[in-house]
Amino acid sequence: MIHSGTKTSQLYFCYGDDMAPGRIKLICQNPVCLGVARLRDYRLVFVGYSKKWDGGEEALVNESGSDVWGVVYRLGYTDGDLLDSRKDIRLNGTGSRFHYPAEVFAPDGTEYSVLFYQKAELGEPKLPSREYLDRVIAGAVDRGLPPEYIAELRNTAARPASYPVPRKSNIDFAVLSGLACDCGGVK
């Protein structure tokens, strides 16, 4: 059976620092973790540049035979808007990321129809900051991702940030989330 969103919620597959229980709760009011899952035929890469973390940002690329592990969250539309604002998703398509539909699989074989965040432009590979990669690894450990995947994350090349990270933003993401519609009740 495939599990998917409802009229009042959507399923998201998070594979970066949003996997961590404390991190997602800083952004969303009522995230519901459905568990860990595997996205087939994708690989985690770091590209572009994040001023917040002084290094490459996570993205996914198609790669046959590879898997990315992450966490499936059920988010109400308001929480989805909050996370979208944080990830720079824009209704007009000009944001740095966009929603991408996929099927992911829990260890027990449960299939979820989800959205994940994909970078609009991948650019050249760039090392993540050690501080950011450590945050991703901590989320993977907290959520109980497979040990071999955690080992793969730990073996990812990284470099120390050249300034204190995370760099704070003056943007009020809660205000920005109000710019997107809460379409949960639309039929």
Short mmCIF file of C-alpha atoms in Angstrom, two decimals, residues 37-148:
data_model
loop_
_atom_site.label_atom_id
_atom_site.label_comp_id
_atom_site.label_asym_id
_atom_site.label_seq_id
_atom_site.Cartn_x
_atom_site.Cartn_y
_atom_site.Cartn_z
CA ALA A 37 12.93 5.65 4.41
CA ARG A 38 15.14 5.05 1.40
CA LEU A 39 15.06 6.92 -1.89
CA ARG A 40 16.31 4.60 -4.62
CA ASP A 41 18.60 5.57 -7.48
CA TYR A 42 19.74 8.89 -6.01
CA ARG A 43 22.96 10.05 -4.39
CA LEU A 44 23.56 12.83 -1.88
CA VAL A 45 25.96 15.52 -3.12
CA PHE A 46 27.03 18.96 -1.91
CA VAL A 47 26.97 21.80 -4.43
CA GLY A 48 26.70 25.57 -4.62
CA TYR A 49 27.40 27.68 -1.58
CA SER A 50 25.54 28.37 1.66
CA LYS A 51 26.51 31.61 3.44
CA LYS A 52 24.75 30.28 6.50
CA TRP A 53 27.10 27.26 6.66
CA ASP A 54 30.12 28.45 4.63
CA GLY A 55 30.10 25.46 2.33
CA GLY A 56 28.24 23.34 -0.17
CA GLU A 57 24.53 22.65 0.23
CA GLU A 58 22.97 19.20 0.05
CA ALA A 59 21.25 18.12 -3.15
CA LEU A 60 20.26 14.88 -4.82
CA VAL A 61 21.38 13.58 -8.19
CA ASN A 62 20.14 10.57 -10.10
CA GLU A 63 22.53 7.65 -9.81
CA SER A 64 21.36 4.14 -10.62
CA GLY A 65 22.05 1.69 -7.81
CA SER A 66 22.64 4.36 -5.14
CA ASP A 67 20.33 5.13 -2.22
CA VAL A 68 19.71 8.15 -0.03
CA TRP A 69 18.25 7.59 3.41
CA GLY A 70 16.19 10.18 5.22
CA VAL A 71 13.05 10.79 7.23
CA VAL A 72 9.42 10.99 6.14
CA TYR A 73 7.39 13.72 7.84
CA ARG A 74 3.67 14.36 7.61
CA LEU A 75 3.25 18.15 7.58
CA GLY A 76 0.09 20.20 7.59
CA TYR A 77 -0.05 22.80 4.85
CA THR A 78 0.91 25.64 7.20
CA ASP A 79 3.99 23.69 8.35
CA GLY A 80 4.74 22.89 4.72
CA ASP A 81 4.64 26.62 3.95
CA LEU A 82 7.03 27.33 6.83
CA LEU A 83 9.50 24.69 5.61
CA ASP A 84 9.09 25.89 2.00
CA SER A 85 9.97 29.43 3.07
CA ARG A 86 13.07 28.17 4.88
CA LYS A 87 14.11 26.20 1.79
CA ASP A 88 13.42 29.16 -0.58
CA ILE A 89 10.52 27.53 -2.43
CA ARG A 90 8.47 30.16 -4.30
CA LEU A 91 5.09 29.77 -5.92
CA ASN A 92 6.35 31.51 -9.07
CA GLY A 93 9.19 28.99 -9.46
CA THR A 94 12.05 31.45 -8.93
CA GLY A 95 13.32 29.98 -5.64
CA SER A 96 16.60 28.16 -5.18
CA ARG A 97 14.78 24.85 -4.65
CA PHE A 98 11.61 23.18 -5.88
CA HIS A 99 9.38 20.29 -4.83
CA TYR A 100 10.14 16.99 -6.50
CA PRO A 101 7.77 14.00 -6.23
CA ALA A 102 9.17 10.56 -5.45
CA GLU A 103 8.42 7.18 -3.93
CA VAL A 104 10.45 6.18 -0.86
CA PHE A 105 10.48 2.92 1.06
CA ALA A 106 10.61 2.22 4.78
CA PRO A 107 12.71 -0.73 6.01
CA ASP A 108 9.48 -2.76 6.47
CA GLY A 109 8.58 -2.21 2.80
CA THR A 110 5.98 0.52 3.36
CA GLU A 111 5.92 2.82 0.36
CA TYR A 112 5.37 6.57 0.71
CA SER A 113 4.53 9.04 -2.04
CA VAL A 114 6.48 12.13 -0.97
CA LEU A 115 7.93 15.43 -2.03
CA PHE A 116 11.59 16.24 -1.51
CA TYR A 117 13.47 19.46 -1.97
CA GLN A 118 15.67 19.62 -5.04
CA LYS A 119 18.07 22.44 -5.89
CA ALA A 120 17.02 24.39 -8.97
CA GLU A 121 20.66 24.63 -10.10
CA LEU A 122 23.20 22.07 -9.02
CA GLY A 123 26.40 23.81 -10.06
CA GLU A 124 29.85 22.45 -9.28
CA PRO A 125 30.50 20.12 -6.34
CA LYS A 126 31.67 22.01 -3.27
CA LEU A 127 32.75 20.66 0.09
CA PRO A 128 30.26 21.20 2.90
CA SER A 129 31.51 22.76 6.09
CA ARG A 130 32.46 20.20 8.72
CA GLU A 131 29.97 21.87 11.06
CA TYR A 132 27.08 21.39 8.63
CA LEU A 133 27.99 17.83 7.75
CA ASP A 134 28.22 17.01 11.47
CA ARG A 135 24.68 18.36 11.90
CA VAL A 136 23.42 16.13 9.07
CA ILE A 137 25.20 13.13 10.62
CA ALA A 138 23.73 13.91 14.06
CA GLY A 139 20.23 13.91 12.55
CA ALA A 140 20.90 10.61 10.81
CA VAL A 141 22.09 9.06 14.09
CA ASP A 142 19.15 10.55 16.07
CA ARG A 143 16.65 9.10 13.60
CA GLY A 144 18.29 5.68 13.40
CA LEU A 145 19.32 5.62 9.77
CA PRO A 146 21.22 2.46 8.76
CA PRO A 147 24.78 2.28 10.17
CA GLU A 148 26.32 1.77 6.71
#
